[in-house]
């Protein structure tokens, strides 16, 4: 029953004892998740997290954001030793960036066992051919060599994702373009399920936001696996050192040589953090040798620190108090379980496997 339902719970990161009431009334639902990759970098923030916070802050949506640890298990099953720490670090970044457990339901997928139950039920109605045709599956099967993904769960990755989304009857799913085929598959699974068992689930829609790609410290797209990332929780000195080690225009040997900002990783990254006019001015000064590479690196570090410093500080503070992060997730998971159980009661009834 979504209409008129009011929930009360305590903010786990805010002051203890302050109760907040959230009315979810008729708001459209947002559902999204991230695999627990650990610390988030600036590219993750600009490309996804910032938008999640914006959707939450708009007050227009009932948001469900979760850590997809069971998804991590589908490919990284052989060594799960880092999962817990990665979950806590990522959640610390979420909270530091402004996701608020009093306004969004923030939870851990595995702490809501209904996801596993729905995954199994959906796997019964999903034809193998649909999964074998998913582009992310084909691509990873052909390209991943460092681990064995010839397991059963890996093929079912998008089925689990479908379960995540429709568990909360999600209307919108904010994800990158790379996830479009998974949302499309979710819609197909919904149609097939509803066709067999009646109209239980709405068809979700992907919400893609266009964001410019943030280059990493080597000029390639910022990515954890390239080792070129600046992390949201990096301290000022770490950022300055990363900027200092970046490569500038290789043809500019002396400070008095004219620079070529179009061939400079520092200039390109700096532009991302500036208004176009300000970036043009810096580029002009490089070309005219009025500013040196060392100066530009310092300016780059300053703009990063200025822009993310407050988030970084909060994230480090939360990392130092992991219990607060865990508390927030545990409480969020409790709330998610209540919603998930409502859906599962309908599902069990619809499929006539219901002994409760
Ligand atoms: N597959 C998504 C990714 O890699 C993560 C994810 C899991 C997800 N379940 C989801 C995203 C449900 C949106 C909705 O980014």
XYZ file of N, CA and C in Angstrom, residues 62-330:
807
model
N 10.632 8.877 -4.313
C 10.905 7.977 -3.203
C 12.095 7.127 -3.679
N 13.272 7.388 -3.112
C 14.500 6.789 -3.664
C 14.966 5.572 -2.879
N 15.321 4.521 -3.608
C 15.914 3.309 -3.045
C 17.285 3.130 -3.679
N 18.329 3.265 -2.873
C 19.694 3.102 -3.373
C 20.375 1.995 -2.573
N 20.993 1.082 -3.285
C 21.554 -0.049 -2.541
C 22.932 -0.457 -3.051
N 23.604 -1.206 -2.198
C 24.921 -1.748 -2.520
C 24.723 -3.176 -3.007
N 25.063 -3.399 -4.273
C 24.752 -4.662 -4.937
C 25.843 -5.694 -4.660
N 25.892 -6.164 -3.418
C 26.972 -7.099 -3.074
C 26.755 -8.490 -3.666
N 25.495 -8.875 -3.877
C 25.259 -10.178 -4.519
C 25.690 -10.132 -5.985
N 25.585 -8.954 -6.592
C 26.079 -8.817 -7.963
C 27.602 -8.966 -8.007
N 28.271 -8.430 -6.981
C 29.727 -8.572 -6.933
C 30.084 -10.057 -6.870
N 29.266 -10.796 -6.150
C 29.520 -12.229 -5.971
C 29.442 -13.010 -7.290
N 28.660 -12.521 -8.244
C 28.489 -13.276 -9.495
C 29.794 -13.395 -10.278
N 30.708 -12.434 -10.104
C 31.975 -12.553 -10.822
C 33.171 -12.657 -9.871
N 33.024 -12.134 -8.651
C 34.160 -12.145 -7.714
C 33.917 -13.100 -6.556
N 33.410 -14.265 -6.885
C 33.035 -15.252 -5.859
C 34.246 -15.914 -5.201
N 35.385 -15.906 -5.888
C 36.526 -16.680 -5.379
C 37.211 -16.027 -4.184
N 37.065 -14.720 -4.070
C 37.686 -14.034 -2.934
C 36.768 -12.911 -2.469
N 36.099 -13.135 -1.358
C 35.129 -12.155 -0.864
C 35.682 -11.378 0.333
N 36.984 -11.488 0.537
C 37.552 -10.916 1.763
C 37.435 -9.391 1.827
N 37.365 -8.724 0.684
C 37.335 -7.251 0.698
C 35.914 -6.690 0.670
N 34.930 -7.558 0.521
C 33.548 -7.093 0.319
C 33.053 -6.152 1.414
N 33.281 -6.545 2.656
C 32.753 -5.761 3.770
C 33.380 -4.365 3.814
N 34.704 -4.346 3.712
C 35.402 -3.057 3.746
C 34.993 -2.188 2.548
N 34.894 -2.799 1.377
C 34.490 -2.054 0.181
C 33.091 -1.472 0.333
N 32.235 -2.237 0.962
C 30.851 -1.778 1.187
C 30.849 -0.553 2.091
N 31.621 -0.617 3.158
C 31.647 0.487 4.123
C 32.254 1.742 3.491
N 33.334 1.552 2.749
C 33.978 2.721 2.127
C 33.066 3.388 1.114
N 32.386 2.565 0.326
C 31.503 3.153 -0.679
C 30.336 3.868 -0.008
N 29.789 3.243 1.027
C 28.661 3.868 1.730
C 29.100 5.164 2.410
N 30.337 5.199 2.914
C 30.838 6.441 3.527
C 30.839 7.553 2.480
N 31.261 7.215 1.264
C 31.247 8.216 0.183
C 29.815 8.642 -0.153
N 28.908 7.696 -0.157
C 27.497 8.034 -0.434
C 26.990 9.062 0.565
N 27.213 8.759 1.838
C 26.701 9.636 2.894
C 27.401 10.993 2.837
N 28.719 10.945 2.613
C 29.493 12.190 2.557
C 29.015 13.074 1.411
N 28.608 12.441 0.313
C 28.179 13.202 -0.869
C 26.764 13.742 -0.721
N 26.063 13.307 0.324
C 24.742 13.903 0.559
C 23.567 12.946 0.501
N 23.806 11.661 0.224
C 22.685 10.726 0.337
C 22.323 10.666 1.818
N 21.045 10.745 2.082
C 20.585 10.933 3.454
C 19.645 9.794 3.843
N 20.063 8.963 4.804
C 19.238 7.805 5.183
C 17.870 8.198 5.750
N 17.703 9.475 6.061
C 16.387 9.913 6.544
C 15.449 10.227 5.383
N 16.014 10.415 4.196
C 15.167 10.763 3.051
C 15.169 9.718 1.951
N 16.227 8.906 1.894
C 16.299 7.834 0.901
C 16.458 6.525 1.647
N 16.001 5.446 1.044
C 16.236 4.139 1.650
C 17.573 3.628 1.119
N 18.573 3.612 1.997
C 19.922 3.186 1.615
C 20.154 1.823 2.242
N 20.449 0.817 1.429
C 20.521 -0.528 1.999
C 21.502 -1.429 1.272
N 21.670 -2.607 1.853
C 22.552 -3.616 1.281
C 21.683 -4.730 0.686
N 21.903 -5.016 -0.552
C 21.108 -6.014 -1.277
C 21.011 -7.348 -0.529
N 22.142 -7.844 -0.049
C 22.133 -9.173 0.580
C 21.392 -9.166 1.914
N 21.199 -7.972 2.496
C 20.483 -7.879 3.774
C 18.968 -7.899 3.549
N 18.564 -7.981 2.299
C 17.144 -8.094 1.959
C 16.996 -9.393 1.153
N 16.844 -10.524 1.850
C 16.903 -11.823 1.162
C 15.802 -12.013 0.111
N 14.788 -11.169 0.179
C 13.728 -11.219 -0.840
C 14.297 -11.039 -2.255
N 15.427 -10.325 -2.380
C 16.027 -10.157 -3.715
C 16.408 -11.514 -4.300
N 16.946 -12.379 -3.430
C 17.364 -13.707 -3.906
C 16.154 -14.558 -4.278
N 15.100 -14.410 -3.504
C 13.885 -15.180 -3.779
C 13.268 -14.759 -5.125
N 13.163 -13.431 -5.310
C 12.563 -12.951 -6.559
C 13.461 -13.289 -7.752
N 14.768 -13.219 -7.538
C 15.710 -13.580 -8.599
C 15.432 -15.004 -9.089
N 15.220 -15.917 -8.151
C 14.976 -17.300 -8.557
C 13.662 -17.433 -9.320
N 12.648 -16.741 -8.847
C 11.345 -16.825 -9.522
C 11.444 -16.234 -10.934
N 12.122 -15.085 -11.044
C 12.272 -14.472 -12.367
C 13.125 -15.345 -13.288
N 14.082 -16.056 -12.709
C 14.950 -16.898 -13.547
C 14.139 -18.008 -14.218
N 13.007 -18.362 -13.604
C 12.156 -19.391 -14.207
C 11.451 -18.868 -15.460
N 11.124 -17.592 -15.477
C 10.380 -17.055 -16.627
C 11.276 -16.357 -17.649
N 12.600 -16.393 -17.436
C 13.515 -15.725 -18.365
C 14.144 -16.735 -19.320
N 13.872 -16.608 -20.603
C 14.481 -17.542 -21.565
C 16.002 -17.355 -21.624
N 16.709 -18.463 -21.722
C 18.177 -18.423 -21.819
C 18.658 -17.523 -22.950
N 17.953 -17.591 -24.070
C 18.364 -16.818 -25.250
C 18.419 -15.328 -24.971
N 17.496 -14.834 -24.155
C 17.495 -13.401 -23.820
C 18.792 -13.032 -23.111
N 19.249 -13.887 -22.224
C 20.448 -13.590 -21.439
C 21.708 -13.700 -22.286
N 21.719 -14.697 -23.153
C 22.905 -14.893 -24.000
C 23.082 -13.753 -24.993
N 21.998 -13.036 -25.257
C 22.068 -11.913 -26.210
C 22.392 -10.573 -25.558
N 22.415 -10.505 -24.230
C 22.695 -9.226 -23.559
C 24.121 -8.762 -23.915
N 24.260 -7.537 -24.455
C 25.587 -7.112 -24.931
C 26.683 -7.099 -23.855
N 26.336 -6.696 -22.614
C 27.368 -6.675 -21.572
C 27.871 -8.086 -21.281
N 26.988 -9.046 -21.378
C 27.374 -10.437 -21.130
C 28.334 -10.918 -22.209
N 27.942 -10.689 -23.470
C 28.783 -11.143 -24.585
C 30.159 -10.515 -24.504
N 30.160 -9.208 -24.227
C 31.427 -8.480 -24.186
C 32.333 -8.999 -23.071
N 31.756 -9.180 -21.885
C 32.590 -9.612 -20.768
C 33.037 -11.061 -20.923
N 32.149 -11.900 -21.449
C 32.516 -13.305 -21.659
C 33.726 -13.379 -22.591
N 33.740 -12.493 -23.609
C 34.837 -12.524 -24.578
C 36.103 -11.825 -24.097
N 35.965 -10.897 -23.141
C 37.126 -10.085 -22.778
C 37.732 -10.348 -21.408
N 36.935 -10.871 -20.484
C 37.495 -11.076 -19.146
C 38.275 -12.384 -19.120
N 39.564 -12.267 -18.838
C 40.393 -13.472 -18.818
C 40.965 -13.722 -17.432
N 40.989 -12.666 -16.600
C 41.676 -12.811 -15.310
C 40.867 -13.596 -14.288
N 39.544 -13.791 -14.565
C 38.780 -14.644 -13.661
C 37.810 -15.498 -14.471
N 37.339 -16.567 -13.859
C 36.444 -17.487 -14.558
C 35.005 -17.047 -14.355
N 34.379 -16.558 -15.425
C 32.989 -16.139 -15.313
C 32.076 -17.112 -16.072
N 32.539 -18.360 -16.162
C 31.723 -19.391 -16.802
C 30.723 -19.989 -15.827
N 30.392 -19.234 -14.786
C 29.457 -19.753 -13.773
C 28.014 -19.360 -14.099
N 27.112 -20.078 -13.461
C 25.679 -19.934 -13.653
C 25.182 -18.533 -13.272
N 25.627 -18.017 -12.137
C 25.133 -16.722 -11.652
C 25.531 -15.567 -12.560
N 26.681 -15.677 -13.209
C 27.117 -14.558 -14.035
C 26.170 -14.327 -15.204
N 25.716 -15.407 -15.802
C 24.743 -15.285 -16.893
C 23.448 -14.641 -16.376
N 23.120 -14.943 -15.142
C 21.885 -14.431 -14.558
C 21.988 -13.043 -13.954
N 23.155 -12.407 -14.094
C 23.373 -11.069 -13.528
C 22.202 -10.111 -13.801
N 21.759 -9.998 -15.057
C 20.657 -9.046 -15.311
C 19.305 -9.492 -14.737
N 19.155 -10.767 -14.462
C 17.909 -11.236 -13.840
C 17.861 -10.751 -12.385
N 19.013 -10.827 -11.733
C 19.103 -10.304 -10.364
C 18.854 -8.798 -10.370
N 19.380 -8.126 -11.372
C 19.155 -6.676 -11.470
C 17.675 -6.372 -11.687
N 17.011 -7.182 -12.485
C 15.564 -7.005 -12.694
C 14.829 -7.171 -11.370
N 15.227 -8.181 -10.595
C 14.604 -8.399 -9.281
C 14.795 -7.176 -8.389
N 16.000 -6.606 -8.402
C 16.288 -5.410 -7.584
C 15.316 -4.278 -7.903
N 15.119 -4.085 -9.193
C 14.342 -2.921 -9.634
C 12.853 -3.116 -9.355
N 12.330 -4.275 -9.725
C 10.872 -4.433 -9.633
C 10.418 -4.784 -8.215
N 11.374 -5.206 -7.371
C 11.048 -5.457 -5.967
C 10.373 -4.236 -5.353
N 10.849 -3.050 -5.747
C 10.310 -1.801 -5.180
C 9.380 -1.111 -6.168
N 8.984 -1.867 -7.194
C 8.125 -1.313 -8.247
C 8.682 0.006 -8.760
N 9.966 -0.031 -9.042
C 10.661 1.171 -9.503
C 10.075 1.722 -10.790
N 9.891 3.039 -10.820
C 9.441 3.706 -12.042
C 10.643 4.117 -12.885
N 11.663 4.660 -12.210
C 12.844 5.151 -12.918
C 14.119 4.553 -12.342
N 15.053 4.275 -13.254
C 16.313 3.665 -12.860
C 17.468 4.523 -13.387
N 18.033 5.390 -12.532
C 19.151 6.209 -12.998
C 20.409 5.364 -13.144
N 20.852 5.175 -14.369
C 22.047 4.355 -14.655
C 22.770 4.915 -15.870
N 23.999 4.521 -16.022
C 24.774 4.886 -17.204
C 24.220 4.164 -18.433
N 24.613 4.678 -19.607
C 24.160 4.099 -20.878
C 24.529 2.616 -20.990
N 25.638 2.221 -20.340
C 26.102 0.831 -20.414
C 25.074 -0.131 -19.798
N 24.175 0.404 -18.989
C 23.187 -0.444 -18.308
C 21.836 -0.463 -19.028
N 21.752 0.220 -20.161
C 20.469 0.336 -20.864
C 19.885 -1.033 -21.188
N 20.725 -1.959 -21.621
C 20.218 -3.271 -22.031
C 19.678 -4.051 -20.829
N 20.213 -3.775 -19.646
C 19.709 -4.466 -18.453
C 18.319 -3.960 -18.069
N 18.103 -2.670 -18.235
C 16.774 -2.118 -17.923
C 15.776 -2.600 -18.981
N 16.232 -2.655 -20.224
C 15.362 -3.153 -21.300
C 14.962 -4.609 -21.018
N 15.917 -5.406 -20.603
C 15.630 -6.809 -20.278
C 14.645 -6.897 -19.105
N 14.810 -6.001 -18.149
C 13.889 -5.965 -17.006
C 12.459 -5.757 -17.497
N 12.308 -4.847 -18.457
C 10.965 -4.584 -18.998
C 10.395 -5.826 -19.671
N 11.249 -6.553 -20.373
C 10.795 -7.765 -21.056
C 10.392 -8.841 -20.046
N 11.181 -8.950 -18.987
C 10.859 -9.936 -17.952
C 9.529 -9.565 -17.284
N 9.339 -8.271 -17.021
C 8.086 -7.801 -16.424
C 6.894 -8.174 -17.310
N 7.021 -7.916 -18.594
C 5.910 -8.222 -19.509
C 5.585 -9.712 -19.492
N 6.641 -10.520 -19.493
C 6.424 -11.963 -19.510
C 5.809 -12.439 -18.193
N 6.311 -11.920 -17.090
C 5.776 -12.292 -15.782
C 4.298 -11.896 -15.688
N 4.025 -10.619 -16.014
C 2.643 -10.131 -15.914
C 1.701 -10.900 -16.828
N 2.237 -11.301 -17.942
C 1.444 -12.059 -18.905
C 1.033 -13.424 -18.333
N 1.947 -14.051 -17.613
C 1.637 -15.352 -17.005
C 0.766 -15.209 -15.770
N 1.085 -14.213 -14.936
C 0.534 -14.201 -13.576
C -0.335 -13.001 -13.221
N -0.565 -12.105 -14.177
C -1.362 -10.914 -13.866
C -0.476 -9.712 -13.619
N -1.106 -8.517 -13.628
C -0.340 -7.270 -13.605
C 0.223 -6.928 -12.228
N 1.314 -7.584 -11.861
C 1.928 -7.333 -10.552
C 2.916 -6.160 -10.632
N 3.684 -6.122 -11.725
C 4.799 -5.154 -11.792
C 4.603 -4.088 -12.870
N 4.987 -2.839 -12.548
C 5.066 -1.810 -13.599
C 6.373 -1.968 -14.379
N 6.393 -1.455 -15.612
C 7.631 -1.496 -16.404
C 8.499 -0.300 -16.048
N 9.715 -0.547 -15.593
C 10.585 0.580 -15.231
C 11.198 1.232 -16.466
N 11.651 2.459 -16.266
C 12.277 3.208 -17.346
C 13.672 3.650 -16.913
N 14.629 3.543 -17.824
C 15.985 4.010 -17.490
C 16.021 5.536 -17.531
N 16.784 6.110 -16.643
C 17.025 7.565 -16.633
C 18.497 7.776 -16.920
N 18.804 8.143 -18.152
C 20.215 8.376 -18.472
C 20.492 9.880 -18.425
N 21.523 10.268 -17.699
C 21.893 11.684 -17.719
C 23.188 11.819 -18.488
N 23.214 12.825 -19.332
C 24.419 13.078 -20.126
C 25.436 13.813 -19.266
N 26.571 13.209 -19.052
C 27.634 13.916 -18.331
C 28.929 13.782 -19.109
N 29.690 14.881 -19.199
C 30.974 14.780 -19.888
C 31.894 13.821 -19.134
N 32.693 13.076 -19.889
C 33.603 12.109 -19.268
C 34.742 12.840 -18.569
N 34.998 12.472 -17.351
C 36.100 13.085 -16.591
C 37.380 12.322 -16.890
N 38.398 13.012 -17.422
C 39.648 12.297 -17.678
C 40.397 12.013 -16.381
N 41.133 10.922 -16.362
C 41.963 10.582 -15.214
C 43.319 11.266 -15.312
N 44.221 10.908 -14.402
C 45.512 11.603 -14.347
C 46.413 11.293 -15.547
N 46.038 10.286 -16.350
C 46.849 9.985 -17.540
C 46.128 10.371 -18.834
N 45.012 11.102 -18.705
C 44.304 11.563 -19.897
C 43.240 10.593 -20.385
N 43.342 9.315 -19.984
C 42.275 8.373 -20.348
C 41.106 8.557 -19.397
N 39.959 7.996 -19.726
C 38.798 8.079 -18.857
C 39.163 7.641 -17.427
N 38.696 8.386 -16.426
C 39.053 8.037 -15.052
C 38.454 6.682 -14.689
N 39.290 5.788 -14.204
C 38.836 4.440 -13.900
C 39.747 3.813 -12.862
N 39.131 3.131 -11.923
C 39.907 2.475 -10.871
C 40.939 1.523 -11.480
N 40.510 0.780 -12.513
C 41.395 -0.250 -13.055
C 42.574 0.340 -13.844
N 42.463 1.581 -14.299
C 43.596 2.205 -14.989
C 44.613 2.790 -14.004
N 44.247 2.855 -12.733
C 45.165 3.457 -11.759
C 45.358 4.950 -11.992
N 44.369 5.605 -12.579
C 44.512 7.034 -12.905
C 43.460 7.886 -12.183
N 42.948 7.346 -11.084
C 41.800 7.981 -10.438
C 42.198 8.900 -9.286
N 41.392 9.930 -9.097
C 41.455 10.742 -7.886
C 40.184 10.398 -7.118
N 40.362 10.006 -5.866
C 39.216 9.529 -5.092
C 38.556 10.656 -4.319
N 37.248 10.459 -4.134
C 36.430 11.437 -3.419
C 36.982 11.693 -2.014
N 37.578 10.661 -1.413
C 38.053 10.811 -0.033
C 39.539 11.196 0.041
N 40.183 11.378 -1.120
C 41.609 11.737 -1.105
C 41.834 13.035 -0.330
N 42.884 13.044 0.461
C 43.251 14.253 1.208
C 43.936 15.261 0.299
N 44.040 16.503 0.768
C 44.623 17.581 -0.035
C 46.018 17.219 -0.545
N 46.831 16.641 0.338
C 48.207 16.347 -0.065
C 48.259 15.255 -1.118
N 47.373 14.278 -0.997
C 47.317 13.198 -1.998
C 46.942 13.790 -3.353
N 45.975 14.697 -3.341
C 45.540 15.323 -4.596
C 46.685 16.145 -5.206
N 47.364 16.916 -4.364
C 48.486 17.725 -4.880
C 49.569 16.838 -5.483
N 49.837 15.708 -4.826
C 50.874 14.803 -5.316
C 50.437 14.159 -6.643
N 49.172 13.760 -6.727
C 48.684 13.164 -7.985
C 48.770 14.172 -9.128
N 48.428 15.425 -8.822
C 48.507 16.477 -9.855
C 49.973 16.704 -10.255
N 50.850 16.698 -9.248
C 52.266 16.957 -9.493
C 52.884 15.911 -10.429
N 52.397 14.672 -10.328
C 52.969 13.584 -11.133
C 52.367 13.486 -12.532
N 51.385 14.337 -12.825
C 50.757 14.260 -14.155
C 51.693 14.799 -15.238
N 51.437 14.299 -16.451
C 52.270 14.718 -17.572
C 51.619 15.918 -18.265
N 52.427 16.928 -18.546
C 51.914 18.097 -19.272
C 52.375 18.009 -20.727
N 52.386 19.114 -21.402
C 52.819 19.175 -22.801
C 54.290 18.735 -22.908
N 54.529 17.607 -23.581
C 55.893 17.048 -23.632
C 56.863 17.925 -24.407
N 56.323 18.806 -25.238
C 57.221 19.641 -26.044
C 57.601 20.925 -25.317
N 56.987 21.132 -24.169
C 57.314 22.348 -23.412
C 58.400 22.012 -22.398
N 59.625 22.276 -22.764
C 60.749 21.876 -21.928
C 61.043 22.937 -20.870
N 61.123 24.186 -21.313
C 61.447 25.268 -20.381
C 60.196 26.079 -20.054
N 60.228 26.720 -18.935
C 59.114 27.547 -18.477
C 58.754 28.627 -19.498
N 59.754 29.077 -20.246
C 59.527 30.155 -21.210
C 59.019 29.648 -22.568
N 59.018 28.316 -22.763
C 58.468 27.752 -24.011
C 56.957 27.942 -24.032
N 56.372 28.205 -25.209
C 54.909 28.276 -25.279
C 54.294 26.882 -25.075
N 53.175 26.818 -24.356
C 52.531 25.530 -24.090
C 51.464 25.190 -25.110
N 51.103 23.920 -25.152
C 50.033 23.439 -26.043
C 48.973 22.737 -25.201
N 48.021 23.510 -24.684
C 47.034 22.955 -23.737
C 46.250 21.783 -24.324
N 46.119 21.745 -25.651
C 45.351 20.644 -26.256
C 46.100 19.318 -26.146
N 47.410 19.388 -25.871
C 48.183 18.150 -25.692
C 48.601 17.943 -24.242
N 47.829 18.478 -23.324
C 48.252 18.457 -21.923
C 47.163 17.855 -21.036
N 47.517 16.772 -20.338
C 46.542 16.098 -19.465
C 46.050 17.007 -18.342
N 46.969 17.825 -17.838
C 46.603 18.719 -16.726
C 45.577 19.752 -17.198
N 45.844 20.346 -18.358
C 44.935 21.371 -18.886
C 43.560 20.780 -19.171
N 43.552 19.577 -19.737
C 42.266 18.937 -20.073
C 41.463 18.636 -18.812
N 42.145 18.120 -17.797
C 41.408 17.814 -16.568
C 40.952 19.108 -15.885
N 41.822 20.106 -15.900
C 41.500 21.385 -15.263
C 40.232 21.983 -15.871
N 40.117 21.875 -17.208
C 38.959 22.436 -17.914
C 37.645 21.884 -17.362
N 37.675 20.612 -16.978
C 36.464 19.968 -16.458
C 35.910 20.714 -15.235
N 36.811 21.317 -14.473
C 36.390 21.938 -13.213
C 36.169 23.440 -13.322
N 36.291 23.970 -14.523
C 36.187 25.418 -14.702
C 35.045 25.771 -15.643
N 34.587 27.008 -15.545
C 33.694 27.539 -16.575
C 34.534 27.679 -17.841
N 33.882 27.561 -19.015
C 34.615 27.566 -20.287
C 35.516 28.791 -20.415
N 35.001 29.935 -20.002
C 35.774 31.182 -20.132
C 37.049 31.167 -19.304
N 36.910 30.692 -18.072
C 38.068 30.632 -17.183
C 39.098 29.656 -17.740
N 38.641 28.523 -18.286
C 39.551 27.533 -18.865
C 40.278 28.131 -20.065
N 39.540 28.880 -20.893
C 40.151 29.517 -22.066
C 41.261 30.480 -21.651
N 40.998 31.192 -20.576
C 41.979 32.170 -20.090
C 43.265 31.444 -19.642
N 43.103 30.348 -18.869
C 44.270 29.570 -18.450
C 45.023 29.035 -19.669
N 44.282 28.519 -20.647
C 44.910 27.956 -21.850
C 45.711 29.032 -22.588
N 45.127 30.211 -22.692
C 45.826 31.331 -23.336
C 47.124 31.654 -22.618
N 47.043 31.662 -21.296
C 48.235 31.966 -20.503
C 49.309 30.892 -20.666
N 48.887 29.636 -20.862
C 49.852 28.558 -21.138
C 50.515 28.799 -22.488
N 49.698 29.090 -23.473
C 50.230 29.321 -24.827
C 51.210 30.480 -24.848
N 50.901 31.490 -24.069
C 51.763 32.671 -24.030
C 52.884 32.549 -23.016
N 53.033 31.371 -22.433
C 54.081 31.113 -21.414
C 53.990 32.079 -20.234
N 52.778 32.571 -19.980
C 52.602 33.456 -18.817
C 52.352 32.640 -17.552
N 52.060 31.358 -17.760
C 51.862 30.468 -16.613
C 52.604 29.167 -16.904
N 53.272 28.615 -15.907
C 54.050 27.393 -16.106
C 53.257 26.147 -15.732
N 53.827 24.987 -16.080
C 53.135 23.717 -15.818
C 52.962 23.470 -14.319
N 53.962 23.858 -13.567
C 53.876 23.665 -12.112
C 52.721 24.494 -11.543
N 52.598 25.725 -12.056
C 51.498 26.601 -11.608
C 50.145 25.985 -11.959
N 50.071 25.480 -13.173
C 48.791 24.946 -13.643
C 48.400 23.712 -12.819
N 49.397 22.914 -12.451
C 49.128 21.742 -11.613
C 48.608 22.182 -10.256
N 49.181 23.249 -9.739
C 48.726 23.751 -8.447
C 47.286 24.261 -8.561
N 46.994 24.962 -9.665
C 45.628 25.455 -9.893
C 44.642 24.292 -10.000
N 45.062 23.228 -10.713
C 44.197 22.055 -10.857
C 43.887 21.463 -9.486
N 44.937 21.247 -8.695
C 44.743 20.674 -7.356
C 43.819 21.567 -6.532
N 44.038 22.893 -6.630
C 43.178 23.816 -5.884
C 41.719 23.676 -6.292
N 41.447 23.566 -7.592
C 40.027 23.482 -7.987
C 39.409 22.180 -7.511
N 40.195 21.092 -7.502
C 39.644 19.821 -7.019
C 39.356 19.906 -5.518
N 40.326 20.453 -4.791
C 40.165 20.549 -3.337
C 38.978 21.453 -2.990
N 38.866 22.542 -3.734
C 37.769 23.472 -3.479
C 36.416 22.812 -3.731
N 36.368 22.034 -4.823
C 35.093 21.451 -5.214
C 34.675 20.263 -4.357
N 35.643 19.434 -3.958
C 35.279 18.186 -3.270
C 35.763 18.125 -1.824
N 36.467 19.150 -1.392
C 37.087 19.120 -0.070
C 36.121 18.781 1.056
N 34.942 19.381 1.008
C 33.981 19.167 2.096
C 33.499 17.711 2.101
N 33.271 17.151 0.923
C 32.854 15.743 0.830
C 33.973 14.848 1.357
N 35.194 15.142 0.919
C 36.340 14.323 1.325
C 36.475 14.288 2.844
N 36.306 15.446 3.441
C 36.456 15.522 4.890
C 35.376 14.689 5.592
N 34.141 14.833 5.125
C 33.055 14.038 5.730
C 33.289 12.543 5.534
N 33.767 12.182 4.346
C 33.977 10.767 4.076
C 35.055 10.194 4.995
N 36.111 10.937 5.180
C 37.180 10.436 6.051
C 36.699 10.336 7.498
N 35.864 11.264 7.880
C 35.319 11.238 9.239
C 34.435 9.993 9.429
N 33.641 9.681 8.402
C 32.777 8.496 8.483
C 33.596 7.206 8.475
N 34.661 7.193 7.693
C 35.535 6.007 7.681
C 36.137 5.758 9.044
N 36.371 6.858 9.764
C 36.936 6.716 11.104
C 35.885 6.225 12.096
N 34.614 6.315 11.704
C 33.510 5.843 12.558
C 32.621 4.872 11.786
N 33.183 3.730 11.383
C 32.441 2.827 10.482
C 31.112 2.350 11.068
N 31.004 2.341 12.405
C 29.740 1.904 13.011
C 28.574 2.782 12.580
N 28.842 4.064 12.397
C 27.772 4.965 11.967
C 27.309 4.623 10.557
N 28.271 4.248 9.719
C 27.939 3.881 8.342
C 27.132 2.580 8.350
N 27.626 1.605 9.107
C 26.956 0.300 9.163
C 25.541 0.468 9.735
N 25.418 1.260 10.794
C 24.101 1.508 11.392
C 23.112 2.045 10.362
N 23.571 3.006 9.584
C 22.690 3.606 8.577
C 22.228 2.546 7.587
N 23.153 1.692 7.153
C 22.805 0.663 6.170
C 21.899 -0.412 6.765
N 22.162 -0.755 8.005
C 21.350 -1.797 8.659
C 19.906 -1.297 8.846
